[in-house]
Amino acid sequence: PSDVAMVCRSTPVHKVGVTGKGVLVAMVDTGFYKHPFYEWHGYNYQATLAPDAQNVERDENGHGTAEAANIFSNAPDIDFIGVKMGSNPTLAFKMASDLHPAVMTNSWGYSIPEGPLPNFLKPLEAAVIEAVKERGITVCFSAGNGHYGFPGQMPEVISVGGVYAHDTVEGNDFRLEASDYASSFDSQIYPGRHVPDLCGLVGMRPRAAYIMLPVEPGDEIDQGLGGGEYPNQDETATDDGWAVISGTSAASPQVAGVCALLKQVQPGLSPSLIKQILRASARDVKLGKSAHGQPAGEGHDGATGSGLVDSYAAYKLARSVTIRNVHDLPAPR
């Protein structure tokens, strides 16, 4: 995961003392096993249970434990709380929102290609709107891996797609290409809403095997991906507690980590202003196509939105922003 900080350009931000310290980030996912990786690095990594979840010590699937590492790559000194979900993600999301974090990241969702939004998802929609609009929480969601991600397509959230960084350098940067594993689409539920806003790092088809991440030894991901040959499996043991994965599930927490850096620099930044800063400072991606076949190109494009998140450029832009407090007018006499 340390390479994530390098490619996302978080390393120079860390060198000036901006590491996410004092910023609370919440994540809803399958669970958060206390992997030695988190202890080795001294990360403030805590977990709790949603009302319908069980066994806070376990992550039977492994997804949450793995993808959480992406947050710490970009913001190593955050205060992190993972909420293990049960069968109803809305309960977990509400619980995470009730913790009043500065940032929330979510690497899950439903594929909803057409409107109207089904009634069973409206409580989740309302919870997301409340978190962003009423509580001022910056909420990131994965766009999907060929899916039509919801809530990732809601206008209120930062919708995160995928860019692949090749191990070759062109000019002063890596060769960047839209991930053909990551979603991009125009929402049919929210007119005028395009997904994604910008991107994190995601591998390519067939399985986006890209980043070595910690999992609970012998869990579903460890057993399912271990033992076989790359790229369909990751050539690690089925019980070693490591897996090579990514997807937009990795990209959303990467961007959430950058959001935490911005909140350390400017605690008063609103969710909408953070989104504007991230989009204005992202690195242009001109090559490749998304999972939905939309091409990348000069400037804002269908495949990657504004491009790949750039921590250092976002940090510099956030420092230049002046936030004015809005005071209540005195009552008329």
GROMACS .gro file of C-alpha atoms in nm:
model
  333
    1PRO     CA    1   0.000   0.000   0.000
    2SER     CA    2   0.293   0.241   0.044
    3ASP     CA    3   0.314   0.275  -0.334
    4VAL     CA    4  -0.037   0.421  -0.330
    5ALA     CA    5   0.092   0.728  -0.144
    6MET     CA    6   0.367   0.774  -0.400
    7VAL     CA    7   0.142   0.752  -0.706
    8CYS     CA    8  -0.135   0.962  -0.548
    9ARG     CA    9   0.135   1.218  -0.458
   10SER     CA   10   0.060   1.208  -0.087
   11THR     CA   11   0.424   1.158   0.013
   12PRO     CA   12   0.524   1.526  -0.026
   13VAL     CA   13   0.218   1.625   0.177
   14HIS     CA   14   0.326   1.392   0.457
   15LYS     CA   15   0.673   1.548   0.452
   16VAL     CA   16   0.529   1.888   0.548
   17GLY     CA   17   0.347   1.733   0.846
   18VAL     CA   18   0.002   1.686   0.694
   19THR     CA   19  -0.091   1.325   0.765
   20GLY     CA   20  -0.459   1.340   0.864
   21LYS     CA   21  -0.379   1.376   1.233
   22GLY     CA   22  -0.688   1.453   1.441
   23VAL     CA   23  -0.931   1.375   1.159
   24LEU     CA   24  -1.193   1.104   1.221
   25VAL     CA   25  -1.269   0.881   0.922
   26ALA     CA   26  -1.543   0.617   0.929
   27MET     CA   27  -1.580   0.322   0.693
   28VAL     CA   28  -1.871   0.081   0.653
   29ASP     CA   29  -1.776  -0.264   0.527
   30THR     CA   30  -1.768  -0.641   0.592
   31GLY     CA   31  -1.552  -0.618   0.902
   32PHE     CA   32  -1.217  -0.499   1.033
   33TYR     CA   33  -0.983  -0.772   1.153
   34LYS     CA   34  -0.688  -0.657   1.365
   35HIS     CA   35  -0.426  -0.759   1.112
   36PRO     CA   36  -0.062  -0.723   1.224
   37PHE     CA   37  -0.016  -0.480   0.933
   38TYR     CA   38  -0.212  -0.216   1.122
   39GLU     CA   39  -0.023  -0.278   1.447
   40TRP     CA   40   0.317  -0.274   1.276
   41HIS     CA   41   0.249   0.072   1.138
   42GLY     CA   42   0.099   0.206   1.460
   43TYR     CA   43  -0.225   0.304   1.289
   44ASN     CA   44  -0.522   0.416   1.499
   45TYR     CA   45  -0.751   0.143   1.364
   46GLN     CA   46  -1.067   0.065   1.560
   47ALA     CA   47  -1.387  -0.123   1.481
   48THR     CA   48  -1.744  -0.146   1.603
   49LEU     CA   49  -2.063  -0.331   1.508
   50ALA     CA   50  -2.375  -0.215   1.328
   51PRO     CA   51  -2.693  -0.307   1.519
   52ASP     CA   52  -2.750  -0.618   1.303
   53ALA     CA   53  -2.384  -0.733   1.284
   54GLN     CA   54  -2.198  -0.986   1.498
   55ASN     CA   55  -1.842  -1.060   1.614
   56VAL     CA   56  -1.641  -0.740   1.590
   57GLU     CA   57  -1.313  -0.935   1.599
   58ARG     CA   58  -1.381  -1.114   1.269
   59ASP     CA   59  -1.396  -1.020   0.903
   60GLU     CA   60  -1.519  -1.341   0.750
   61ASN     CA   61  -1.509  -1.198   0.398
   62GLY     CA   62  -1.194  -0.986   0.424
   63HIS     CA   63  -1.308  -0.695   0.208
   64GLY     CA   64  -1.320  -0.430   0.480
   65THR     CA   65  -0.987  -0.527   0.636
   66ALA     CA   66  -0.821  -0.510   0.295
   67GLU     CA   67  -0.964  -0.190   0.157
   68ALA     CA   68  -0.916   0.007   0.480
   69ALA     CA   69  -0.540  -0.007   0.422
   70ASN     CA   70  -0.587   0.228   0.127
   71ILE     CA   71  -0.703   0.508   0.357
   72PHE     CA   72  -0.390   0.488   0.569
   73SER     CA   73  -0.170   0.496   0.259
   74ASN     CA   74  -0.274   0.855   0.200
   75ALA     CA   75  -0.357   0.961   0.557
   76PRO     CA   76  -0.151   0.753   0.803
   77ASP     CA   77  -0.236   0.946   1.120
   78ILE     CA   78  -0.614   0.960   1.099
   79ASP     CA   79  -0.843   0.831   1.371
   80PHE     CA   80  -1.017   0.541   1.198
   81ILE     CA   81  -1.338   0.366   1.298
   82GLY     CA   82  -1.473   0.079   1.090
   83VAL     CA   83  -1.839  -0.018   1.120
   84LYS     CA   84  -1.900  -0.385   1.042
   85MET     CA   85  -2.228  -0.414   0.854
   86GLY     CA   86  -2.491  -0.682   0.887
   87SER     CA   87  -2.761  -0.762   0.634
   88ASN     CA   88  -2.889  -0.402   0.621
   89PRO     CA   89  -2.619  -0.156   0.507
   90THR     CA   90  -2.843   0.140   0.590
   91LEU     CA   91  -2.819   0.060   0.960
   92ALA     CA   92  -2.440   0.055   0.938
   93PHE     CA   93  -2.429   0.379   0.739
   94LYS     CA   94  -2.651   0.555   0.992
   95MET     CA   95  -2.437   0.432   1.279
   96ALA     CA   96  -2.121   0.557   1.108
   97SER     CA   97  -2.286   0.893   1.042
   98ASP     CA   98  -2.390   0.916   1.408
   99LEU     CA   99  -2.022   0.904   1.503
  100HIS     CA  100  -1.990   1.246   1.333
  101PRO     CA  101  -1.672   1.173   1.138
  102ALA     CA  102  -1.523   1.437   0.911
  103VAL     CA  103  -1.505   1.184   0.627
  104MET     CA  104  -1.686   0.860   0.543
  105THR     CA  105  -1.582   0.607   0.280
  106ASN     CA  106  -1.796   0.328   0.140
  107SER     CA  107  -1.680   0.051  -0.093
  108TRP     CA  108  -2.017  -0.114  -0.150
  109GLY     CA  109  -2.353  -0.044  -0.308
  110TYR     CA  110  -2.627  -0.160  -0.541
  111SER     CA  111  -2.626  -0.163  -0.921
  112ILE     CA  112  -2.921   0.053  -1.028
  113PRO     CA  113  -2.903   0.127  -1.402
  114GLU     CA  114  -3.245   0.290  -1.437
  115GLY     CA  115  -3.484   0.504  -1.237
  116PRO     CA  116  -3.687   0.555  -1.043
  117LEU     CA  117  -3.499   0.458  -0.729
  118PRO     CA  118  -3.659   0.150  -0.568
  119ASN     CA  119  -3.850   0.226  -0.249
  120PHE     CA  120  -3.633  -0.006  -0.038
  121LEU     CA  121  -3.331   0.217  -0.110
  122LYS     CA  122  -3.495   0.546  -0.019
  123PRO     CA  123  -3.403   0.522   0.353
  124LEU     CA  124  -3.038   0.483   0.248
  125GLU     CA  125  -3.068   0.778   0.011
  126ALA     CA  126  -3.214   0.989   0.292
  127ALA     CA  127  -2.934   0.885   0.530
  128VAL     CA  128  -2.668   0.988   0.278
  129ILE     CA  129  -2.833   1.325   0.220
  130GLU     CA  130  -2.856   1.384   0.595
  131ALA     CA  131  -2.489   1.298   0.645
  132VAL     CA  132  -2.370   1.537   0.374
  133LYS     CA  133  -2.621   1.821   0.383
  134GLU     CA  134  -2.710   1.840   0.752
  135ARG     CA  135  -2.400   1.703   0.924
  136GLY     CA  136  -2.134   1.829   0.683
  137ILE     CA  137  -1.968   1.490   0.642
  138THR     CA  138  -1.765   1.437   0.326
  139VAL     CA  139  -1.894   1.104   0.191
  140CYS     CA  140  -1.704   0.899  -0.069
  141PHE     CA  141  -1.854   0.602  -0.254
  142SER     CA  142  -1.706   0.363  -0.507
  143ALA     CA  143  -1.851   0.408  -0.856
  144GLY     CA  144  -1.866   0.034  -0.920
  145ASN     CA  145  -1.675  -0.231  -1.112
  146GLY     CA  146  -1.885  -0.232  -1.426
  147HIS     CA  147  -2.192  -0.169  -1.210
  148TYR     CA  148  -2.421   0.133  -1.196
  149GLY     CA  149  -2.325   0.212  -0.841
  150PHE     CA  150  -2.575   0.345  -0.590
  151PRO     CA  151  -2.528   0.545  -0.369
  152GLY     CA  152  -2.218   0.610  -0.579
  153GLN     CA  153  -2.428   0.795  -0.835
  154MET     CA  154  -2.589   1.032  -0.586
  155PRO     CA  155  -2.496   1.398  -0.654
  156GLU     CA  156  -2.415   1.456  -0.286
  157VAL     CA  157  -2.129   1.206  -0.269
  158ILE     CA  158  -1.780   1.200  -0.415
  159SER     CA  159  -1.808   0.921  -0.670
  160VAL     CA  160  -1.474   0.748  -0.724
  161GLY     CA  161  -1.373   0.561  -1.037
  162GLY     CA  162  -1.048   0.399  -1.143
  163VAL     CA  163  -0.717   0.480  -1.315
  164TYR     CA  164  -0.434   0.236  -1.379
  165ALA     CA  165  -0.077   0.363  -1.336
  166HIS     CA  166   0.171   0.166  -1.546
  167ASP     CA  167   0.518   0.101  -1.411
  168THR     CA  168   0.662   0.318  -1.686
  169VAL     CA  169   0.723   0.691  -1.666
  170GLU     CA  170   0.626   0.943  -1.932
  171GLY     CA  171   0.769   1.289  -1.873
  172ASN     CA  172   0.738   1.363  -1.502
  173ASP     CA  173   0.458   1.118  -1.429
  174PHE     CA  174   0.356   0.755  -1.455
  175ARG     CA  175   0.177   0.646  -1.770
  176LEU     CA  176  -0.187   0.675  -1.669
  177GLU     CA  177  -0.479   0.491  -1.826
  178ALA     CA  178  -0.848   0.460  -1.744
  179SER     CA  179  -0.915   0.126  -1.576
  180ASP     CA  180  -1.131  -0.100  -1.792
  181TYR     CA  181  -1.254  -0.257  -1.467
  182ALA     CA  182  -1.407   0.063  -1.323
  183SER     CA  183  -1.750   0.210  -1.395
  184SER     CA  184  -1.839   0.533  -1.573
  185PHE     CA  185  -2.191   0.631  -1.670
  186ASP     CA  186  -2.462   0.895  -1.679
  187SER     CA  187  -2.712   0.839  -1.400
  188GLN     CA  188  -3.068   0.766  -1.508
  189ILE     CA  189  -3.190   0.841  -1.156
  190TYR     CA  190  -3.032   1.183  -1.109
  191PRO     CA  191  -3.047   1.380  -1.438
  192GLY     CA  192  -2.722   1.551  -1.525
  193ARG     CA  193  -2.518   1.341  -1.284
  194HIS     CA  194  -2.210   1.176  -1.438
  195VAL     CA  195  -2.007   0.909  -1.261
  196PRO     CA  196  -1.724   0.927  -1.157
  197ASP     CA  197  -1.618   1.264  -1.019
  198LEU     CA  198  -1.254   1.159  -1.016
  199CYS     CA  199  -1.048   0.845  -0.965
  200GLY     CA  200  -0.819   0.650  -0.740
  201LEU     CA  201  -0.589   0.364  -0.839
  202VAL     CA  202  -0.754   0.049  -0.979
  203GLY     CA  203  -0.616  -0.248  -1.170
  204MET     CA  204  -0.728  -0.380  -1.508
  205ARG     CA  205  -0.940  -0.672  -1.621
  206PRO     CA  206  -0.991  -0.955  -1.565
  207ARG     CA  207  -0.978  -0.909  -1.187
  208ALA     CA  208  -0.805  -0.578  -1.110
  209ALA     CA  209  -0.526  -0.763  -0.926
  210TYR     CA  210  -0.311  -0.462  -0.840
  211ILE     CA  211  -0.244  -0.383  -0.473
  212MET     CA  212  -0.122  -0.624  -0.204
  213LEU     CA  213  -0.360  -0.577   0.089
  214PRO     CA  214  -0.405  -0.738   0.435
  215VAL     CA  215  -0.694  -0.976   0.502
  216GLU     CA  216  -0.792  -1.209   0.784
  217PRO     CA  217  -0.599  -1.534   0.726
  218GLY     CA  218  -0.816  -1.799   0.565
  219ASP     CA  219  -1.115  -1.573   0.502
  220GLU     CA  220  -1.324  -1.581   0.184
  221ILE     CA  221  -1.095  -1.353  -0.015
  222ASP     CA  222  -0.776  -1.524   0.104
  223GLN     CA  223  -0.906  -1.870   0.014
  224GLY     CA  224  -1.075  -1.760  -0.306
  225LEU     CA  225  -0.777  -1.583  -0.458
  226GLY     CA  226  -0.477  -1.767  -0.315
  227GLY     CA  227  -0.293  -2.055  -0.474
  228GLY     CA  228  -0.350  -1.987  -0.842
  229GLU     CA  229  -0.164  -1.798  -1.112
  230TYR     CA  230  -0.186  -1.427  -1.184
  231PRO     CA  231  -0.403  -1.255  -1.304
  232ASN     CA  232  -0.701  -1.471  -1.210
  233GLN     CA  233  -0.553  -1.545  -0.868
  234ASP     CA  234  -0.275  -1.379  -0.674
  235GLU     CA  235  -0.013  -1.655  -0.625
  236THR     CA  236  -0.016  -1.617  -0.246
  237ALA     CA  237  -0.110  -1.886   0.005
  238THR     CA  238  -0.477  -1.938   0.090
  239ASP     CA  239  -0.418  -1.871   0.459
  240ASP     CA  240  -0.138  -1.613   0.465
  241GLY     CA  241  -0.352  -1.308   0.536
  242TRP     CA  242  -0.267  -1.122   0.214
  243ALA     CA  243  -0.446  -1.073  -0.117
  244VAL     CA  244  -0.381  -0.881  -0.437
  245ILE     CA  245  -0.699  -0.690  -0.520
  246SER     CA  246  -0.824  -0.338  -0.592
  247GLY     CA  247  -1.139  -0.225  -0.778
  248THR     CA  248  -1.315   0.100  -0.705
  249SER     CA  249  -1.343  -0.045  -0.354
  250ALA     CA  250  -0.977   0.053  -0.321
  251ALA     CA  251  -1.015   0.385  -0.500
  252SER     CA  252  -1.283   0.528  -0.269
  253PRO     CA  253  -1.078   0.494   0.052
  254GLN     CA  254  -0.772   0.631  -0.129
  255VAL     CA  255  -0.965   0.947  -0.213
  256ALA     CA  256  -1.116   0.955   0.137
  257GLY     CA  257  -0.762   0.962   0.274
  258VAL     CA  258  -0.689   1.270   0.065
  259CYS     CA  259  -1.011   1.427   0.193
  260ALA     CA  260  -0.879   1.373   0.547
  261LEU     CA  261  -0.557   1.556   0.459
  262LEU     CA  262  -0.762   1.851   0.335
  263LYS     CA  263  -0.972   1.851   0.654
  264GLN     CA  264  -0.654   1.871   0.860
  265VAL     CA  265  -0.536   2.170   0.656
  266GLN     CA  266  -0.876   2.342   0.650
  267PRO     CA  267  -1.122   2.190   0.902
  268GLY     CA  268  -1.397   2.422   0.780
  269LEU     CA  269  -1.404   2.288   0.425
  270SER     CA  270  -1.755   2.176   0.324
  271PRO     CA  271  -1.819   1.851   0.136
  272SER     CA  272  -1.902   2.042  -0.183
  273LEU     CA  273  -1.586   2.252  -0.159
  274ILE     CA  274  -1.371   1.945  -0.100
  275LYS     CA  275  -1.521   1.787  -0.412
  276GLN     CA  276  -1.445   2.102  -0.611
  277ILE     CA  277  -1.085   2.110  -0.486
  278LEU     CA  278  -1.028   1.742  -0.569
  279ARG     CA  279  -1.171   1.781  -0.918
  280ALA     CA  280  -0.984   2.103  -0.993
  281SER     CA  281  -0.651   1.954  -0.886
  282ALA     CA  282  -0.678   1.602  -1.035
  283ARG     CA  283  -0.428   1.479  -1.295
  284ASP     CA  284  -0.559   1.452  -1.647
  285VAL     CA  285  -0.586   1.099  -1.787
  286LYS     CA  286  -0.594   1.077  -2.166
  287LEU     CA  287  -0.568   0.704  -2.240
  288GLY     CA  288  -0.794   0.403  -2.215
  289LYS     CA  289  -1.161   0.325  -2.166
  290SER     CA  290  -1.377   0.245  -1.865
  291ALA     CA  291  -1.568  -0.078  -1.804
  292HIS     CA  292  -1.863   0.085  -1.981
  293GLY     CA  293  -1.651   0.171  -2.285
  294GLN     CA  294  -1.637   0.546  -2.234
  295PRO     CA  295  -1.299   0.688  -2.344
  296ALA     CA  296  -1.057   0.900  -2.149
  297GLY     CA  297  -0.934   1.216  -2.318
  298GLU     CA  298  -0.807   1.569  -2.283
  299GLY     CA  299  -0.964   1.746  -1.985
  300HIS     CA  300  -1.278   1.618  -1.814
  301ASP     CA  301  -1.388   1.292  -1.975
  302GLY     CA  302  -1.645   1.019  -1.942
  303ALA     CA  303  -1.411   0.744  -1.827
  304THR     CA  304  -1.227   0.917  -1.541
  305GLY     CA  305  -1.419   1.237  -1.469
  306SER     CA  306  -1.158   1.493  -1.368
  307GLY     CA  307  -0.879   1.232  -1.362
  308LEU     CA  308  -0.656   1.078  -1.094
  309VAL     CA  309  -0.654   1.228  -0.745
  310ASP     CA  310  -0.346   1.441  -0.676
  311SER     CA  311  -0.289   1.489  -0.304
  312TYR     CA  312  -0.016   1.750  -0.334
  313ALA     CA  313  -0.203   1.969  -0.583
  314ALA     CA  314  -0.520   1.940  -0.373
  315TYR     CA  315  -0.327   2.032  -0.059
  316LYS     CA  316  -0.183   2.344  -0.221
  317LEU     CA  317  -0.523   2.447  -0.352
  318ALA     CA  318  -0.691   2.388  -0.014
  319ARG     CA  319  -0.433   2.608   0.158
  320SER     CA  320  -0.526   2.895  -0.074
  321VAL     CA  321  -0.897   2.879   0.006
  322THR     CA  322  -1.037   3.144   0.237
  323ILE     CA  323  -1.334   3.031   0.443
  324ARG     CA  324  -1.561   3.299   0.578
  325ASN     CA  325  -1.783   3.229   0.876
  326VAL     CA  326  -2.148   3.306   0.822
  327HIS     CA  327  -2.299   3.466   1.131
  328ASP     CA  328  -2.666   3.481   1.215
  329LEU     CA  329  -2.817   3.822   1.165
  330PRO     CA  330  -2.940   3.991   1.482
  331ALA     CA  331  -3.312   3.981   1.544
  332PRO     CA  332  -3.495   4.291   1.415
  333ARG     CA  333  -3.584   4.549   1.677
   0.00000   0.00000   0.00000
